Amino acid sequence: MTISGREKRRQTRIKRELRVEVKTGTQTMQIYSVDLSEGGIKVGGAMLKLTPGEQVELAIEKDSEKFTFNGQVARDDGIHHITRIGRDGNAYFVRILDERFSEFVKAILM
């Protein structure tokens, strides 16, 4: 099925593999971003298991600084290749509604 008329995506998606620390309850894991947009971030890791609807805290490392955002796992995106670790990993999209995240993404574009 193809999309006719207007483009489905309204926000630019940026392909970036940034180091991300994800905290779910008492567990903390080091993973990587696959891509990000103003609405959220797709993250992936070899042993990553998240549940759609689950609340998570993300700490993103950029230029030796850590930026922390709260989000909700919106969907399981299946398997994606993560270049920084040289293998496939499980990927999930995390929706982030914090306005600071939108500004963080805009800063990466510049």
Coordinates of N, CA, C and O in Angstrom, one line a residue:
M1 N 0.8 -1.2 0.0 CA 0.0 0.0 0.0 C 0.9 1.2 0.0 O 1.8 1.3 0.8
T2 N 0.6 2.2 -0.8 CA 1.4 3.4 -0.9 C 0.6 4.6 -0.4 O -0.7 4.6 -0.4
I3 N 1.3 5.6 0.1 CA 0.6 6.8 0.6 C 0.5 7.8 -0.5 O 1.5 8.1 -1.2
S4 N -0.7 8.2 -0.8 CA -0.9 9.2 -1.9 C -1.2 10.5 -1.3 O -1.7 10.6 -0.1
G5 N -1.0 11.6 -2.0 CA -1.3 12.9 -1.5 C -0.2 13.4 -0.5 O 1.0 13.3 -0.9
R6 N -0.6 13.9 0.6 CA 0.4 14.5 1.6 C 1.3 13.4 2.2 O 0.9 12.3 2.4
E7 N 2.5 13.8 2.5 CA 3.5 12.9 3.1 C 3.0 12.5 4.5 O 2.5 13.4 5.3
K8 N 3.1 11.3 4.9 CA 2.6 10.8 6.2 C 3.4 11.5 7.3 O 2.9 11.9 8.3
R9 N 4.8 11.5 7.2 CA 5.6 12.0 8.2 C 5.7 13.5 8.2 O 6.0 14.1 7.2
R10 N 5.4 14.1 9.3 CA 5.4 15.6 9.4 C 6.7 16.1 10.0 O 7.1 17.2 9.9
Q11 N 7.4 15.2 10.8 CA 8.7 15.6 11.4 C 9.8 14.9 10.8 O 9.8 13.8 10.3
T12 N 11.0 15.6 10.7 CA 12.2 15.1 10.2 C 12.7 14.0 11.1 O 12.8 14.2 12.4
R13 N 13.2 12.9 10.6 CA 13.8 11.9 11.4 C 15.3 11.9 11.1 O 15.7 11.9 10.0
I14 N 16.1 12.0 12.2 CA 17.5 12.1 12.1 C 18.2 10.8 12.5 O 17.9 10.2 13.5
K15 N 19.0 10.2 11.5 CA 19.7 9.0 11.8 C 20.9 9.3 12.6 O 21.8 10.0 12.1
R16 N 20.9 8.9 13.9 CA 22.1 9.1 14.7 C 22.2 8.0 15.7 O 21.2 7.5 16.3
E17 N 23.4 7.5 15.9 CA 23.7 6.4 16.9 C 24.4 7.1 18.1 O 25.6 7.1 18.1
L18 N 23.6 7.6 19.0 CA 24.1 8.2 20.2 C 24.0 7.2 21.4 O 23.1 6.4 21.4
R19 N 24.9 7.3 22.3 CA 24.9 6.4 23.5 C 23.7 6.8 24.4 O 23.6 8.0 24.7
V20 N 22.9 5.9 24.7 CA 21.7 6.1 25.6 C 21.7 5.2 26.7 O 22.0 4.0 26.6
E21 N 21.4 5.7 27.9 CA 21.2 4.9 29.1 C 19.7 4.9 29.4 O 19.1 5.9 29.5
V22 N 19.2 3.7 29.4 CA 17.7 3.6 29.6 C 17.5 2.9 31.0 O 18.1 1.9 31.3
K23 N 16.6 3.6 31.8 CA 16.3 3.0 33.1 C 14.8 2.6 33.1 O 13.9 3.4 32.8
T24 N 14.6 1.4 33.5 CA 13.2 0.8 33.6 C 13.1 0.3 35.0 O 13.7 -0.7 35.3
G25 N 12.4 1.0 35.8 CA 12.2 0.5 37.2 C 13.6 0.5 37.9 O 14.2 1.5 38.1
T26 N 14.1 -0.7 38.2 CA 15.4 -0.8 38.9 C 16.6 -1.2 38.0 O 17.7 -1.2 38.4
Q27 N 16.2 -1.5 36.7 CA 17.3 -1.9 35.8 C 17.7 -0.7 34.9 O 16.9 0.1 34.4
T28 N 19.1 -0.6 34.7 CA 19.6 0.4 33.8 C 20.5 -0.3 32.8 O 21.3 -1.2 33.1
M29 N 20.3 0.1 31.5 CA 21.1 -0.6 30.4 C 21.7 0.5 29.5 O 21.2 1.6 29.3
Q30 N 22.9 0.2 28.9 CA 23.5 1.0 27.9 C 23.1 0.5 26.6 O 23.3 -0.6 26.2
I31 N 22.5 1.4 25.8 CA 22.1 1.1 24.4 C 22.4 2.2 23.5 O 23.1 3.1 23.9
Y32 N 21.9 2.2 22.3 CA 22.2 3.3 21.3 C 20.9 3.7 20.6 O 19.9 2.9 20.5
S33 N 20.9 5.0 20.2 CA 19.7 5.5 19.4 C 19.9 5.0 18.0 O 21.0 4.8 17.5
V34 N 18.8 4.7 17.3 CA 18.8 4.4 15.9 C 18.5 5.6 15.1 O 19.2 6.0 14.1
D35 N 17.4 6.3 15.5 CA 17.1 7.6 14.9 C 16.2 8.4 15.9 O 15.8 7.8 16.9
L36 N 16.1 9.7 15.7 CA 15.3 10.5 16.6 C 14.6 11.6 15.8 O 15.0 12.0 14.7
S37 N 13.4 12.0 16.3 CA 12.7 13.1 15.8 C 12.1 13.9 16.9 O 12.4 13.6 18.1
E38 N 11.5 15.0 16.7 CA 11.0 15.9 17.8 C 10.0 15.2 18.7 O 9.8 15.5 19.8
G39 N 9.4 14.1 18.2 CA 8.4 13.4 18.9 C 8.9 12.2 19.7 O 8.2 11.7 20.6
G40 N 10.1 11.8 19.5 CA 10.7 10.7 20.3 C 11.9 10.1 19.7 O 12.5 10.7 18.7
I41 N 12.3 9.0 20.1 CA 13.6 8.4 19.8 C 13.4 6.9 19.6 O 12.7 6.2 20.4
K42 N 14.1 6.3 18.6 CA 14.1 4.9 18.4 C 15.4 4.4 19.0 O 16.5 4.9 18.6
V43 N 15.3 3.5 19.9 CA 16.5 3.0 20.6 C 16.7 1.5 20.3 O 15.7 0.8 20.0
G44 N 17.9 1.0 20.3 CA 18.1 -0.4 20.0 C 19.3 -1.0 20.8 O 20.2 -0.2 21.2
G45 N 19.2 -2.2 21.1 CA 20.3 -2.9 21.8 C 20.2 -4.4 21.7 O 19.1 -4.9 21.5
A46 N 21.3 -5.1 21.7 CA 21.3 -6.5 21.5 C 20.5 -7.3 22.5 O 19.8 -8.3 22.1
M47 N 20.5 -6.9 23.7 CA 19.7 -7.7 24.7 C 18.5 -6.8 25.2 O 18.0 -7.1 26.3
L48 N 18.1 -5.8 24.5 CA 17.1 -4.9 24.9 C 15.7 -5.5 24.9 O 15.3 -6.1 23.8
K49 N 14.9 -5.5 26.0 CA 13.6 -6.0 26.0 C 12.7 -4.9 26.7 O 12.9 -4.7 27.9
L50 N 11.9 -4.2 26.0 CA 11.0 -3.2 26.6 C 9.5 -3.6 26.2 O 9.3 -4.3 25.2
T51 N 8.6 -3.1 27.0 CA 7.2 -3.4 26.8 C 6.4 -2.2 26.4 O 6.5 -1.2 27.0
P52 N 5.7 -2.2 25.2 CA 4.9 -1.0 24.8 C 4.0 -0.6 26.0 O 3.4 -1.4 26.7
G53 N 4.0 0.7 26.3 CA 3.2 1.3 27.4 C 4.1 1.5 28.6 O 3.7 2.3 29.5
E54 N 5.3 0.9 28.7 CA 6.2 1.0 29.8 C 6.8 2.4 29.9 O 7.2 3.0 28.9
Q55 N 6.9 3.0 31.1 CA 7.5 4.3 31.3 C 9.0 4.1 31.5 O 9.4 3.1 32.2
V56 N 9.8 4.9 30.8 CA 11.3 4.7 30.9 C 11.9 6.1 31.1 O 11.3 7.1 30.8
E57 N 13.1 6.1 31.6 CA 13.9 7.3 31.7 C 15.2 7.1 30.8 O 15.9 6.1 30.9
L58 N 15.4 8.1 29.9 CA 16.5 8.0 29.0 C 17.5 9.1 29.3 O 17.2 10.3 29.5
A59 N 18.8 8.7 29.4 CA 19.9 9.7 29.5 C 20.7 9.6 28.3 O 21.3 8.5 28.0
I60 N 20.7 10.7 27.5 CA 21.4 10.7 26.2 C 22.7 11.4 26.3 O 22.7 12.5 26.8
E61 N 23.8 10.8 25.9 CA 25.1 11.4 25.9 C 25.4 12.1 24.6 O 25.4 11.5 23.6
K62 N 25.7 13.4 24.7 CA 26.0 14.2 23.5 C 27.1 15.2 23.9 O 26.9 16.0 24.8
D63 N 28.2 15.2 23.2 CA 29.3 16.1 23.4 C 29.7 16.1 24.9 O 29.8 17.2 25.5
S64 N 29.9 15.0 25.5 CA 30.3 14.8 26.9 C 29.3 15.3 27.9 O 29.7 15.5 29.1
E65 N 28.1 15.5 27.5 CA 27.0 16.0 28.4 C 25.9 14.9 28.4 O 25.7 14.3 27.4
K66 N 25.2 14.8 29.5 CA 24.1 13.9 29.6 C 22.8 14.7 29.7 O 22.7 15.6 30.5
F67 N 21.8 14.3 28.8 CA 20.5 15.0 28.8 C 19.5 13.9 29.2 O 19.5 12.8 28.6
T68 N 18.7 14.2 30.2 CA 17.7 13.2 30.7 C 16.3 13.5 30.3 O 15.9 14.7 30.5
F69 N 15.6 12.5 29.8 CA 14.2 12.7 29.4 C 13.4 11.5 29.9 O 13.9 10.4 29.9
N70 N 12.1 11.8 30.2 CA 11.2 10.7 30.5 C 10.3 10.4 29.3 O 10.0 11.3 28.6
G71 N 10.0 9.1 29.1 CA 9.2 8.8 27.9 C 8.4 7.5 28.1 O 8.5 6.9 29.2
Q72 N 7.7 7.2 27.1 CA 6.8 5.9 27.2 C 7.1 5.1 25.9 O 7.1 5.7 24.8
V73 N 7.4 3.8 26.1 CA 7.6 3.0 24.9 C 6.3 2.9 24.1 O 5.3 2.5 24.6
A74 N 6.4 3.4 22.9 CA 5.2 3.4 22.0 C 5.0 2.2 21.2 O 3.9 1.8 21.0
R75 N 6.1 1.6 20.7 CA 6.0 0.4 19.9 C 7.3 -0.4 19.8 O 8.4 0.2 20.1
D76 N 7.2 -1.6 19.5 CA 8.3 -2.5 19.2 C 8.6 -2.5 17.7 O 7.7 -2.8 16.9
D77 N 9.7 -2.0 17.3 CA 10.0 -1.9 15.9 C 10.8 -3.0 15.3 O 11.3 -2.9 14.2
G78 N 11.0 -4.1 16.1 CA 11.7 -5.3 15.5 C 13.2 -5.2 15.6 O 13.8 -4.5 16.4
I79 N 13.8 -5.8 14.6 CA 15.3 -5.9 14.6 C 15.8 -4.9 13.7 O 15.3 -4.6 12.6
H80 N 16.9 -4.1 14.1 CA 17.6 -3.1 13.3 C 19.1 -3.4 13.5 O 19.6 -3.8 14.6
H81 N 19.9 -3.1 12.5 CA 21.4 -3.2 12.6 C 21.9 -2.0 13.2 O 21.6 -0.8 12.9
I82 N 22.7 -2.2 14.3 CA 23.3 -1.1 15.0 C 24.8 -1.1 14.7 O 25.6 -1.9 15.1
T83 N 25.3 -0.1 13.9 CA 26.6 0.0 13.4 C 27.6 0.1 14.5 O 28.7 -0.6 14.4
R84 N 27.4 0.8 15.5 CA 28.3 1.0 16.6 C 28.7 -0.2 17.4 O 29.8 -0.3 17.9
I85 N 27.8 -1.2 17.4 CA 28.1 -2.5 18.0 C 28.3 -3.6 17.0 O 28.7 -4.7 17.3
G86 N 28.1 -3.3 15.7 CA 28.4 -4.2 14.6 C 27.5 -5.4 14.6 O 27.8 -6.5 14.1
R87 N 26.2 -5.3 15.1 CA 25.3 -6.4 15.1 C 23.9 -5.9 15.1 O 23.6 -4.7 15.4
D88 N 23.0 -6.8 15.0 CA 21.5 -6.5 15.0 C 21.1 -6.4 16.5 O 21.6 -7.0 17.4
G89 N 20.1 -5.6 16.7 CA 19.5 -5.5 18.0 C 18.0 -5.2 18.0 O 17.5 -4.9 16.9
N90 N 17.4 -5.4 19.1 CA 15.9 -5.1 19.2 C 15.7 -3.6 19.3 O 16.5 -3.0 20.0
A91 N 14.8 -3.1 18.5 CA 14.6 -1.7 18.5 C 13.1 -1.3 19.0 O 12.2 -2.1 18.7
Y92 N 13.0 -0.2 19.7 CA 11.8 0.3 20.2 C 11.7 1.8 20.0 O 12.7 2.5 20.1
F93 N 10.5 2.3 19.7 CA 10.3 3.7 19.6 C 9.7 4.2 21.0 O 8.7 3.7 21.5
V94 N 10.4 5.2 21.5 CA 10.0 5.8 22.8 C 9.5 7.2 22.5 O 10.2 8.1 22.0
R95 N 8.2 7.5 22.8 CA 7.7 8.8 22.7 C 8.0 9.7 23.8 O 7.9 9.3 25.0
I96 N 8.5 10.9 23.5 CA 9.0 11.9 24.5 C 8.2 13.2 24.3 O 8.4 13.8 23.2
L97 N 7.4 13.6 25.2 CA 6.6 14.8 25.1 C 7.2 16.0 25.7 O 6.7 17.1 25.5
D98 N 8.3 15.9 26.3 CA 9.1 17.0 27.0 C 9.5 18.0 25.9 O 10.2 17.6 25.0
E99 N 9.2 19.3 26.1 CA 9.6 20.3 25.1 C 11.1 20.4 25.0 O 11.6 20.8 24.0
R100 N 11.8 20.1 26.1 CA 13.3 20.1 26.1 C 13.9 19.2 25.0 O 14.9 19.4 24.4
F101 N 13.2 18.0 24.8 CA 13.6 17.1 23.8 C 13.5 17.6 22.4 O 14.4 17.4 21.6
S102 N 12.5 18.3 22.2 CA 12.3 19.0 20.8 C 13.5 19.9 20.6 O 14.0 20.0 19.5
E103 N 13.8 20.7 21.6 CA 15.0 21.7 21.5 C 16.3 20.9 21.3 O 17.1 21.3 20.6
F104 N 16.4 19.8 22.0 CA 17.6 18.9 21.9 C 17.8 18.4 20.4 O 18.8 18.5 19.8
V105 N 16.7 18.0 19.8 CA 16.7 17.5 18.4 C 17.0 18.7 17.5 O 17.8 18.5 16.6
K106 N 16.4 19.8 17.7 CA 16.7 21.0 16.8 C 18.2 21.4 16.9 O 18.8 21.8 15.9
A107 N 18.8 21.3 18.1 CA 20.2 21.6 18.3 C 21.1 20.7 17.5 O 22.1 21.1 16.9
I108 N 20.7 19.4 17.4 CA 21.5 18.4 16.6 C 21.4 18.7 15.1 O 22.4 18.6 14.4
L109 N 20.3 19.2 14.6 CA 20.1 19.6 13.2 C 21.0 20.7 12.8 O 21.4 20.8 11.6
M110 N 21.4 21.6 13.7 CA 22.2 22.8 13.4 C 23.6 22.5 13.4 O 24.2 21.6 13.8

